[in-house]
């Protein structure tokens, strides 16, 4: 005869694929927030090192002593979702800051100052972000392109053989003061001159 008691998944670690079932109904508090969806969308062609870096960043957030709400906001920002992405897109009228493309599925909310170097406040600051189509986002993250304070795109010497394809590109309008500070960091620390 089957056990009539209800069993539920009480623990699951997606990093190690370990799980535990517990007998009985799970206890829930009236004020408890729904569990955070920790699934990670991986872009086609993403390198394993990039995926591991995202997981490490999320583990770092989870290890902090912060509120559940702040934890959710930070993880959502790291996964390219949530309030950070929405605010960055809103600032740039729901379009890529360079091409003007409105195909949101290919637009990434790029951090000018990388996630690993940011404070929690900087990670969520829309002034630290630019909405870029995936190809420009990859070049920006790799330090192969950056933007001047007037919005002009600058090409790294490492990409010079490809520069005719990106020369002349610029941000659709000049960055604001907060964006200029973040871009200054990008030019000094990330861009490969």
Backbone as a chain_set.jsonl record, in Angstrom:
{"seq": "XXXXXXXXXXXXXXXXXXXXXXXXXXXXXXXXXXXXXXXXXXXXXXXXXXXXXXXXXXXXXXXXXXXXXXXXXXXXXXXXXXXXXXXXXXXXXXXXXXXXXXXXXXXXXXXXXXXXXXXXXXXXXXXXXXXXXXXXXXXXXXXXXXXXXXXXXXXXXXXXXXXXXXXXXXXXXXXXXXXXXXXXXXXXXXXXX", "coords": {"N": [[0.846, -1.18, 0.0], [0.503, 2.236, -0.79], [2.119, 5.063, 0.683], [0.045, 7.322, 2.287], [0.621, 9.894, 3.078], [1.507, 13.278, 2.268], [4.254, 14.252, 0.278], [6.946, 16.538, -0.204], [9.184, 18.592, -2.147], [11.79, 19.643, -0.395], [14.328, 20.689, -0.44], [16.602, 21.849, -2.842], [19.439, 22.052, -4.778], [20.542, 23.676, -7.458], [23.115, 23.905, -8.419], [24.614, 21.675, -7.656], [22.919, 19.671, -8.199], [21.633, 18.345, -6.125], [19.042, 17.113, -4.034], [16.21, 16.987, -1.775], [13.525, 15.254, -0.379], [10.709, 15.755, 1.727], [8.558, 14.44, 4.186], [5.157, 15.226, 4.665], [3.18, 18.263, 4.751], [4.532, 21.324, 3.47], [5.614, 23.904, 5.669], [4.212, 27.125, 5.762], [4.518, 30.594, 6.061], [2.355, 33.352, 6.684], [3.3, 35.762, 5.739], [5.287, 35.096, 4.034], [7.4, 35.314, 1.189], [7.013, 34.367, -2.289], [8.969, 31.628, -3.596], [12.189, 32.348, -5.013], [12.799, 32.366, -8.446], [15.397, 30.705, -9.711], [16.337, 29.953, -12.125], [18.538, 30.099, -14.877], [18.876, 31.905, -17.798], [20.603, 31.004, -20.575], [22.466, 32.41, -23.087], [22.642, 31.417, -26.534], [25.615, 29.895, -27.537], [27.083, 30.8, -25.385], [29.966, 30.93, -23.367], [31.355, 28.413, -21.228], [32.779, 29.458, -19.088], [31.583, 31.974, -18.785], [29.033, 31.264, -17.914], [29.645, 30.004, -15.494], [30.683, 32.201, -14.146], [28.4, 33.829, -13.812], [26.897, 32.159, -12.107], [28.645, 32.163, -9.894], [28.54, 34.869, -9.175], [25.857, 35.049, -8.39], [25.857, 33.274, -6.227], [27.518, 34.758, -4.531], [25.85, 36.945, -3.947], [23.808, 35.608, -2.578], [25.18, 34.859, -0.314], [25.434, 37.144, 1.138], [24.37, 39.23, 3.87], [21.468, 40.358, 3.582], [18.242, 41.811, 2.863], [15.454, 39.78, 1.761], [14.11, 40.948, -0.347], [16.013, 42.724, -1.42], [17.897, 40.838, -2.18], [16.487, 39.501, -4.223], [16.247, 41.602, -6.099], [18.945, 42.076, -6.757], [19.775, 39.585, -7.824], [17.995, 39.376, -9.966], [18.866, 41.569, -11.456], [21.438, 40.676, -12.12], [20.842, 38.557, -13.761], [19.923, 39.887, -15.891], [17.341, 40.795, -15.881], [14.355, 42.2, -14.459], [14.157, 45.179, -12.399], [16.476, 46.792, -12.907], [17.105, 46.335, -15.661], [14.68, 47.173, -16.806], [14.652, 49.907, -16.074], [16.958, 50.84, -17.354], [16.278, 50.364, -20.042], [14.012, 52.013, -20.187], [15.135, 54.575, -19.884], [16.424, 54.79, -22.326], [14.388, 54.749, -24.125], [13.271, 52.178, -24.667], [14.982, 50.918, -26.533], [17.944, 49.886, -28.355], [20.866, 51.559, -27.394], [22.586, 52.366, -29.361], [22.003, 51.332, -32.009], [19.293, 51.739, -32.166], [17.496, 49.724, -32.38], [14.488, 48.018, -31.59], [14.027, 45.463, -30.891], [13.551, 43.738, -28.353], [14.284, 41.242, -27.356], [16.896, 40.773, -28.155], [18.362, 42.679, -26.92], [20.616, 43.643, -24.446], [21.012, 44.634, -21.067], [23.638, 46.26, -20.421], [26.241, 46.473, -18.052], [28.225, 49.243, -17.339], [30.296, 49.651, -15.488], [31.608, 46.735, -14.434], [29.706, 44.011, -13.035], [31.065, 42.472, -11.03], [32.777, 44.339, -9.94], [31.245, 46.236, -8.761], [29.408, 48.037, -6.192], [26.505, 47.043, -4.277], [24.592, 49.039, -4.696], [25.508, 50.285, -7.06], [25.204, 48.18, -8.814], [22.504, 48.136, -9.265], [21.95, 50.597, -10.277], [20.597, 52.46, -12.845], [22.083, 54.3, -14.264], [24.471, 53.127, -14.591], [24.259, 51.537, -16.735], [23.784, 50.451, -20.151], [21.573, 49.917, -22.835], [22.224, 47.499, -25.128], [22.46, 45.897, -28.315], [23.066, 42.383, -28.7], [25.573, 41.793, -30.007], [27.05, 44.207, -29.857], [27.006, 44.471, -27.105], [28.606, 42.277, -26.332], [31.1, 43.07, -27.401], [31.481, 45.429, -25.927], [31.511, 44.459, -23.267], [33.838, 42.931, -23.415], [35.729, 44.877, -23.606], [36.446, 45.839, -26.057], [35.201, 47.85, -27.39], [34.194, 51.173, -26.515], [32.612, 54.129, -25.165], [32.767, 57.609, -25.745], [32.398, 60.666, -23.801], [30.749, 62.273, -25.33], [29.277, 60.459, -26.657], [30.336, 59.159, -28.853], [31.457, 56.162, -30.398], [34.298, 54.295, -29.565], [36.934, 52.395, -30.843], [38.84, 49.608, -29.897], [42.364, 49.059, -30.378], [42.813, 46.345, -30.694], [40.712, 45.501, -32.192], [40.96, 46.63, -34.623], [41.116, 45.578, -37.251], [38.508, 45.124, -37.828], [37.321, 47.552, -37.592], [36.196, 49.313, -39.645], [33.572, 48.449, -39.843], [32.308, 49.264, -37.534], [33.053, 51.884, -37.089], [32.079, 55.264, -36.763], [29.704, 54.779, -35.507], [27.545, 55.676, -32.806], [26.205, 56.669, -29.601], [22.677, 57.126, -29.324], [21.907, 59.478, -28.106], [23.639, 61.955, -26.103], [25.359, 60.792, -23.182], [24.047, 61.054, -19.801], [25.028, 62.796, -16.737], [25.482, 60.847, -14.71], [25.771, 58.501, -16.227], [28.064, 59.229, -17.632], [30.016, 59.106, -15.613], [30.071, 56.348, -15.111], [30.81, 55.41, -17.651], [33.317, 56.559, -17.8], [34.721, 55.009, -15.939], [34.571, 52.583, -17.333], [36.118, 53.196, -19.61], [38.638, 53.615, -18.413], [39.195, 51.207, -16.966], [38.217, 48.881, -18.249], [38.155, 49.027, -21.064], [40.324, 48.221, -23.726], [42.893, 49.87, -24.606]], "CA": [[0.0, 0.0, 0.0], [1.283, 3.473, -0.882], [2.066, 5.979, 1.821], [-0.939, 8.362, 1.98], [1.108, 11.213, 3.481], [2.025, 14.136, 1.198], [5.689, 14.507, 0.273], [7.277, 17.732, -0.989], [10.594, 18.889, -2.367], [12.14, 20.612, 0.64], [15.632, 21.28, -0.714], [17.171, 21.554, -4.15], [20.569, 22.896, -5.125], [20.764, 23.495, -8.893], [24.546, 23.864, -8.736], [25.132, 20.322, -7.45], [21.819, 18.76, -8.532], [21.21, 17.576, -4.964], [17.69, 17.439, -3.611], [15.71, 16.25, -0.627], [12.081, 15.253, -0.208], [10.304, 15.692, 3.122], [7.2, 13.947, 4.377], [4.258, 16.206, 5.281], [2.985, 19.51, 4.01], [5.527, 22.345, 3.834], [5.116, 25.008, 6.496], [4.275, 28.422, 5.1], [4.127, 31.736, 6.876], [1.418, 34.23, 5.972], [4.041, 36.868, 5.123], [6.382, 34.534, 3.248], [7.421, 35.638, -0.236], [7.15, 33.172, -3.11], [10.39, 31.314, -3.818], [12.852, 33.014, -6.123], [13.1, 31.513, -9.591], [16.833, 30.837, -9.929], [16.75, 29.424, -13.421], [19.398, 31.036, -15.596], [18.789, 31.831, -19.25], [21.951, 31.016, -21.142], [22.41, 32.716, -24.512], [23.289, 30.46, -27.424], [27.036, 30.158, -27.75], [27.743, 31.316, -24.186], [31.097, 30.112, -22.917], [31.16, 27.813, -19.909], [33.333, 30.378, -18.093], [30.584, 33.012, -18.554], [27.959, 30.665, -17.132], [30.169, 29.815, -14.147], [30.812, 33.521, -13.546], [27.055, 34.235, -13.382], [26.568, 31.359, -10.929], [29.451, 32.643, -8.779], [27.984, 36.157, -8.773], [24.606, 34.796, -7.671], [26.239, 32.711, -4.935], [28.018, 35.868, -3.714], [24.684, 37.686, -3.47], [23.112, 34.772, -1.602], [25.99, 34.778, 0.901], [25.369, 38.422, 1.842], [23.295, 39.401, 4.84], [20.606, 41.412, 3.046], [16.833, 41.41, 2.873], [15.032, 38.928, 0.647], [13.754, 41.831, -1.456], [17.265, 43.181, -2.032], [18.471, 39.654, -2.826], [15.752, 39.305, -5.473], [16.598, 42.68, -7.034], [20.312, 41.878, -7.225], [19.827, 38.407, -8.692], [17.301, 39.73, -11.207], [19.759, 42.448, -12.222], [22.544, 39.881, -12.663], [20.318, 37.723, -14.832], [19.477, 40.749, -16.982], [15.902, 40.942, -15.783], [13.967, 43.018, -13.327], [14.083, 46.631, -12.365], [17.637, 47.401, -13.553], [16.908, 46.277, -17.114], [13.529, 48.025, -17.138], [15.027, 51.313, -15.953], [17.918, 51.147, -18.42], [15.507, 50.443, -21.294], [13.149, 53.195, -20.13], [15.996, 55.752, -20.117], [16.771, 54.822, -23.746], [13.133, 54.603, -24.875], [13.077, 50.776, -25.06], [15.732, 50.655, -27.774], [19.401, 49.829, -28.243], [21.414, 52.915, -27.283], [23.393, 52.673, -30.546], [21.333, 51.022, -33.278], [17.886, 52.125, -32.134], [16.667, 48.52, -32.515], [13.508, 47.808, -30.534], [13.859, 44.021, -30.74], [13.981, 43.615, -26.964], [14.857, 39.924, -27.075], [18.336, 40.775, -28.436], [18.986, 43.806, -26.222], [21.129, 43.353, -23.116], [21.278, 45.786, -20.212], [25.07, 46.121, -20.132], [26.818, 47.28, -16.977], [29.461, 49.937, -17.731], [31.21, 49.155, -14.466], [31.183, 45.338, -14.352], [29.014, 43.511, -11.851], [32.009, 42.01, -10.007], [33.48, 45.494, -9.388], [30.24, 47.183, -8.266], [28.697, 47.907, -4.927], [25.117, 46.655, -4.546], [23.887, 50.201, -5.236], [25.939, 50.463, -8.449], [24.656, 47.078, -9.608], [21.102, 48.425, -9.566], [21.854, 51.972, -10.773], [20.445, 52.484, -14.301], [23.139, 55.131, -14.833], [25.61, 52.239, -14.831], [23.881, 50.597, -17.772], [23.422, 50.834, -21.508], [20.927, 48.825, -23.56], [22.966, 47.258, -26.362], [22.19, 44.624, -28.984], [23.985, 41.372, -28.181], [26.934, 41.877, -30.566], [27.718, 45.365, -29.257], [27.162, 44.137, -25.691], [29.775, 41.392, -26.212], [32.293, 43.895, -27.64], [31.572, 46.361, -24.802], [31.941, 43.682, -22.102], [35.213, 42.481, -23.631], [36.608, 46.037, -23.639], [36.88, 46.093, -27.43], [34.635, 49.153, -27.744], [33.716, 51.988, -25.405], [31.948, 55.339, -25.646], [33.251, 58.883, -25.218], [31.349, 61.422, -23.116], [29.807, 62.834, -26.306], [28.525, 59.346, -27.23], [31.038, 58.505, -29.961], [32.006, 54.832, -30.156], [35.739, 54.191, -29.743], [37.304, 51.011, -31.124], [40.133, 49.179, -29.377], [43.314, 48.63, -31.403], [42.676, 44.891, -30.895], [39.609, 45.256, -33.132], [41.187, 47.514, -35.759], [40.831, 44.946, -38.538], [37.055, 45.151, -37.997], [36.825, 48.886, -37.266], [35.321, 49.98, -40.616], [32.188, 48.022, -39.641], [31.735, 49.939, -36.378], [33.405, 53.312, -37.073], [30.973, 56.181, -37.032], [28.572, 54.502, -34.631], [27.518, 56.494, -31.59], [24.986, 56.582, -28.809], [21.612, 57.909, -29.943], [22.069, 60.812, -27.536], [24.779, 62.042, -25.184], [25.105, 60.25, -21.849], [23.835, 62.018, -18.728], [26.174, 62.901, -15.822], [25.686, 59.564, -14.042], [26.294, 57.582, -17.246], [29.437, 59.643, -17.938], [30.884, 58.558, -14.568], [30.195, 54.902, -15.342], [31.59, 55.221, -18.877], [34.697, 56.91, -17.478], [35.279, 53.8, -15.344], [34.719, 51.598, -18.413], [37.266, 53.587, -20.45], [39.886, 53.455, -17.649], [39.442, 49.888, -16.391], [37.761, 47.756, -19.055], [38.546, 49.246, -22.449], [41.716, 47.855, -24.022], [43.438, 50.9, -25.491]], "C": [[0.896, 1.25, 0.0], [1.087, 4.331, 0.356], [1.096, 7.112, 1.497], [-0.458, 9.771, 2.333], [1.676, 11.969, 2.274], [3.53, 14.315, 1.381], [5.937, 15.764, -0.559], [8.793, 17.875, -1.111], [10.986, 19.98, -1.387], [13.489, 21.28, 0.397], [16.075, 20.873, -2.111], [18.27, 22.552, -4.424], [20.879, 22.678, -6.599], [22.236, 23.405, -9.275], [25.094, 22.436, -8.647], [24.125, 19.247, -7.824], [21.47, 17.843, -7.36], [19.831, 18.035, -4.548], [17.288, 16.564, -2.439], [14.196, 16.374, -0.597], [11.78, 15.097, 1.277], [8.844, 15.265, 3.194], [6.381, 15.009, 5.095], [4.149, 17.451, 4.432], [4.029, 20.527, 4.426], [4.88, 23.438, 4.677], [5.244, 26.299, 5.708], [3.815, 29.498, 6.062], [3.239, 32.639, 6.04], [2.156, 35.335, 5.224], [5.164, 36.394, 4.208], [6.261, 34.903, 1.767], [7.519, 34.365, -1.045], [8.625, 32.891, -3.369], [10.925, 31.997, -5.062], [13.152, 32.012, -7.223], [14.563, 31.72, -9.939], [17.287, 30.2, -11.227], [17.539, 30.497, -14.147], [19.215, 30.824, -17.079], [20.19, 31.968, -19.807], [21.841, 31.314, -22.632], [23.112, 31.635, -25.325], [24.742, 30.854, -27.613], [27.758, 30.709, -26.539], [28.85, 30.359, -23.766], [30.816, 29.576, -21.525], [31.683, 28.739, -18.816], [32.347, 31.501, -17.776], [29.462, 32.494, -17.67], [28.419, 30.49, -15.685], [30.313, 31.146, -13.424], [29.463, 34.023, -13.036], [26.666, 33.467, -12.124], [27.35, 31.833, -9.709], [28.914, 33.976, -8.27], [26.704, 35.977, -7.964], [24.904, 34.195, -6.301], [26.754, 33.798, -4.0], [26.875, 36.69, -3.144], [23.989, 36.898, -2.367], [23.868, 34.683, -0.281], [25.937, 36.068, 1.72], [24.224, 38.423, 2.845], [22.498, 40.622, 4.39], [19.173, 40.905, 3.082], [16.52, 40.548, 1.657], [14.692, 39.773, -0.57], [15.001, 42.311, -2.179], [17.948, 42.033, -2.769], [17.816, 39.42, -4.181], [16.152, 40.348, -6.515], [17.992, 42.475, -7.606], [20.416, 40.684, -8.168], [19.132, 38.692, -10.009], [18.174, 40.616, -12.082], [20.881, 41.649, -12.855], [22.084, 39.008, -13.822], [19.77, 38.559, -15.985], [17.97, 40.928, -17.005], [15.609, 42.027, -14.771], [14.101, 44.506, -13.541], [15.259, 47.3, -13.081], [17.439, 47.455, -15.063], [15.767, 47.203, -17.543], [13.897, 49.504, -17.107], [16.021, 51.732, -17.032], [17.179, 51.293, -19.746], [14.621, 51.688, -21.317], [13.945, 54.466, -20.445], [16.296, 55.914, -21.613], [15.576, 54.51, -24.627], [12.958, 53.208, -25.48], [13.771, 50.42, -26.376], [17.218, 50.537, -27.454], [19.934, 51.264, -28.273], [22.243, 53.317, -28.499], [22.586, 52.499, -31.822], [19.891, 51.512, -33.333], [16.947, 50.933, -32.283], [15.738, 48.396, -31.318], [13.189, 46.322, -30.351], [14.4, 43.647, -29.361], [14.639, 42.279, -26.641], [16.361, 39.878, -27.329], [19.067, 41.912, -27.732], [19.36, 43.389, -24.808], [21.285, 44.666, -22.358], [22.718, 45.639, -19.722], [25.481, 47.014, -18.977], [28.103, 47.93, -17.507], [30.581, 49.558, -16.767], [30.761, 47.728, -14.195], [30.606, 44.958, -12.993], [29.994, 43.187, -10.722], [32.726, 43.174, -9.319], [32.547, 46.486, -8.705], [29.87, 46.959, -6.812], [27.275, 47.469, -5.272], [24.33, 47.809, -5.151], [24.221, 50.415, -6.709], [25.355, 49.382, -9.359], [23.235, 47.367, -10.055], [20.896, 49.819, -10.152], [21.729, 51.981, -12.301], [21.464, 53.385, -14.995], [24.41, 54.34, -15.11], [25.29, 51.255, -15.953], [23.599, 51.244, -19.115], [22.69, 49.661, -22.142], [21.613, 48.657, -24.92], [22.527, 45.937, -26.976], [23.332, 43.68, -28.623], [25.412, 41.492, -28.727], [27.698, 43.058, -29.973], [27.952, 45.135, -27.769], [28.41, 43.279, -25.483], [31.071, 42.181, -26.414], [32.548, 44.846, -26.469], [32.08, 45.629, -23.558], [33.396, 43.239, -22.214], [36.208, 43.642, -23.662], [37.11, 46.372, -25.027], [36.256, 47.353, -28.018], [34.287, 49.868, -26.443], [33.083, 53.232, -26.008], [32.539, 56.562, -24.963], [32.088, 59.606, -24.542], [30.348, 62.058, -24.078], [28.994, 61.74, -27.003], [29.203, 58.628, -28.38], [31.597, 57.155, -29.534], [33.495, 54.855, -30.464], [36.092, 52.718, -29.867], [38.697, 50.729, -30.581], [41.065, 48.818, -30.534], [43.25, 47.122, -31.676], [41.591, 44.553, -31.907], [39.801, 46.059, -34.415], [40.878, 46.875, -37.105], [39.33, 44.949, -38.833], [36.474, 46.566, -37.868], [35.977, 49.561, -38.335], [33.835, 49.626, -40.421], [31.526, 48.731, -38.471], [32.095, 51.425, -36.296], [32.194, 54.155, -37.437], [29.737, 55.899, -36.188], [28.678, 55.363, -33.384], [26.23, 56.251, -30.834], [23.936, 57.499, -29.417], [21.48, 59.296, -29.34], [23.157, 60.775, -26.485], [24.414, 61.469, -23.816], [24.864, 61.364, -20.831], [25.023, 61.961, -17.764], [26.498, 61.567, -15.151], [26.272, 58.531, -15.007], [27.735, 57.925, -17.605], [30.415, 59.095, -16.899], [31.125, 57.065, -14.779], [31.026, 54.617, -16.589], [33.055, 55.575, -18.661], [35.401, 55.699, -16.851], [35.541, 52.754, -16.44], [35.945, 51.921, -19.273], [38.592, 53.355, -19.731], [40.21, 52.001, -17.312], [39.12, 48.706, -17.3], [38.265, 47.851, -20.498], [40.018, 48.937, -22.664], [42.279, 48.799, -25.079], [44.7, 50.43, -26.188]], "O": [[1.908, 1.305, 0.699], [0.029, 4.32, 0.985], [1.306, 7.812, 0.506], [-1.082, 10.748, 1.919], [2.254, 11.364, 1.371], [4.014, 14.505, 2.497], [5.211, 16.023, -1.519], [9.562, 17.358, -0.301], [10.559, 21.125, -1.532], [13.764, 22.334, 0.971], [15.944, 19.716, -2.511], [18.062, 23.761, -4.317], [21.413, 21.634, -6.972], [22.57, 22.885, -10.34], [25.929, 22.033, -9.457], [24.432, 18.056, -7.775], [21.06, 16.7, -7.565], [19.488, 19.209, -4.692], [17.921, 15.55, -2.143], [13.65, 17.464, -0.767], [12.496, 14.401, 1.997], [8.014, 15.672, 2.381], [6.869, 15.628, 6.04], [4.934, 17.661, 3.507], [4.385, 20.6, 5.602], [3.744, 23.843, 4.428], [6.264, 26.541, 5.062], [2.837, 29.323, 6.789], [3.367, 32.681, 4.816], [1.686, 35.797, 4.184], [5.909, 37.21, 3.666], [5.187, 34.82, 1.173], [8.052, 33.369, -0.556], [9.442, 33.812, -3.363], [10.202, 32.196, -6.038], [13.694, 30.937, -6.965], [14.94, 32.792, -10.412], [18.474, 29.936, -11.415], [17.228, 31.682, -14.033], [19.375, 29.71, -17.579], [20.882, 32.949, -19.532], [21.2, 30.563, -23.368], [24.065, 31.015, -24.854], [25.052, 32.027, -27.824], [28.934, 31.058, -26.638], [28.688, 29.14, -23.805], [30.119, 30.214, -20.736], [31.102, 28.804, -17.733], [32.27, 31.944, -16.63], [28.992, 33.2, -16.777], [27.671, 30.792, -14.755], [30.091, 31.219, -12.216], [29.389, 34.583, -11.942], [26.157, 34.06, -11.173], [26.799, 31.904, -8.611], [28.84, 34.191, -7.06], [26.49, 36.67, -6.969], [24.268, 34.566, -5.315], [26.464, 33.771, -2.804], [26.921, 37.092, -1.981], [23.623, 37.462, -1.336], [23.259, 34.456, 0.764], [26.355, 36.079, 2.878], [23.238, 37.705, 2.683], [22.802, 41.757, 4.759], [18.924, 39.72, 3.304], [17.232, 40.584, 0.653], [14.955, 39.365, -1.702], [15.047, 42.309, -3.409], [18.509, 42.226, -3.848], [18.502, 39.17, -5.172], [16.37, 40.013, -7.679], [18.208, 42.674, -8.801], [21.078, 40.768, -9.203], [19.623, 38.294, -11.065], [18.223, 40.442, -13.299], [21.249, 41.903, -14.002], [22.846, 38.75, -14.754], [19.218, 38.017, -16.942], [17.393, 41.188, -18.061], [16.521, 42.695, -14.283], [14.15, 45.015, -14.661], [15.057, 48.283, -13.795], [17.59, 48.514, -15.671], [15.886, 47.928, -18.53], [13.51, 50.266, -17.993], [15.941, 52.839, -17.563], [17.424, 52.241, -20.492], [14.496, 52.343, -22.353], [13.475, 55.329, -21.187], [16.41, 57.035, -22.109], [15.741, 54.054, -25.759], [12.557, 53.061, -26.635], [13.214, 49.714, -27.217], [17.688, 51.02, -26.424], [19.498, 52.079, -29.086], [22.571, 54.494, -28.654], [22.496, 53.423, -32.63], [19.33, 51.682, -34.416], [15.729, 51.108, -32.311], [16.137, 48.636, -30.178], [12.189, 45.972, -29.724], [15.568, 43.282, -29.224], [15.47, 42.204, -25.737], [17.044, 39.02, -26.769], [20.269, 42.088, -27.928], [18.538, 42.852, -24.066], [21.647, 45.688, -22.941], [22.975, 44.967, -18.722], [25.106, 48.186, -18.931], [28.965, 47.246, -18.057], [31.678, 49.19, -17.188], [29.627, 47.524, -13.763], [30.974, 45.511, -11.956], [29.772, 43.586, -9.579], [33.236, 43.003, -8.211], [33.007, 47.474, -8.132], [29.996, 45.859, -6.274], [26.881, 47.518, -6.438], [23.489, 47.592, -6.023], [23.334, 50.692, -7.516], [25.051, 49.636, -10.524], [22.806, 46.897, -11.109], [19.769, 50.181, -10.49], [22.655, 51.554, -12.991], [21.686, 53.245, -16.198], [25.318, 54.827, -15.783], [25.978, 50.245, -16.104], [23.229, 52.415, -19.204], [23.131, 48.52, -22.008], [21.585, 49.561, -25.755], [22.254, 44.972, -26.261], [24.43, 44.121, -28.282], [26.368, 41.309, -27.974], [28.871, 42.922, -29.624], [28.975, 45.554, -27.228], [29.186, 43.528, -24.56], [32.036, 41.981, -25.676], [33.694, 45.046, -26.066], [32.975, 46.12, -22.871], [34.106, 43.182, -21.211], [37.414, 43.411, -23.738], [38.088, 47.104, -25.174], [36.73, 47.866, -29.032], [34.109, 49.236, -25.402], [33.025, 53.372, -27.23], [32.783, 56.556, -23.757], [30.932, 59.209, -24.69], [29.219, 62.351, -23.687], [28.131, 62.033, -27.831], [28.711, 57.599, -28.842], [32.144, 57.02, -28.44], [33.911, 55.372, -31.5], [35.612, 51.89, -29.093], [39.622, 51.517, -30.781], [40.606, 48.323, -31.563], [43.595, 46.676, -32.77], [41.554, 43.437, -32.425], [38.873, 46.152, -35.219], [40.42, 47.563, -38.017], [38.931, 44.789, -39.987], [35.267, 46.754, -38.018], [35.09, 50.335, -37.976], [32.953, 50.404, -40.787], [30.298, 48.796, -38.413], [31.496, 52.154, -35.506], [31.399, 53.796, -38.306], [28.813, 56.713, -36.163], [29.774, 55.732, -32.962], [25.277, 55.689, -31.375], [24.276, 58.546, -29.969], [20.986, 60.208, -30.004], [23.556, 59.704, -26.027], [23.29, 61.644, -23.346], [25.393, 62.468, -20.964], [25.933, 61.156, -17.96], [27.668, 61.2, -15.037], [27.169, 57.774, -14.638], [28.542, 57.03, -17.856], [31.515, 58.667, -17.249], [32.249, 56.583, -14.639], [31.847, 53.7, -16.597], [33.938, 54.966, -19.265], [36.545, 55.399, -17.195], [36.598, 52.124, -16.468], [36.716, 51.027, -19.622], [39.569, 52.944, -20.357], [41.373, 51.6, -17.364], [39.698, 47.631, -17.134], [38.74, 46.869, -21.068], [40.865, 49.348, -21.87], [42.157, 48.559, -26.28], [45.288, 51.176, -26.97]]}, "num_chains": 1, "name": "protein.A"}
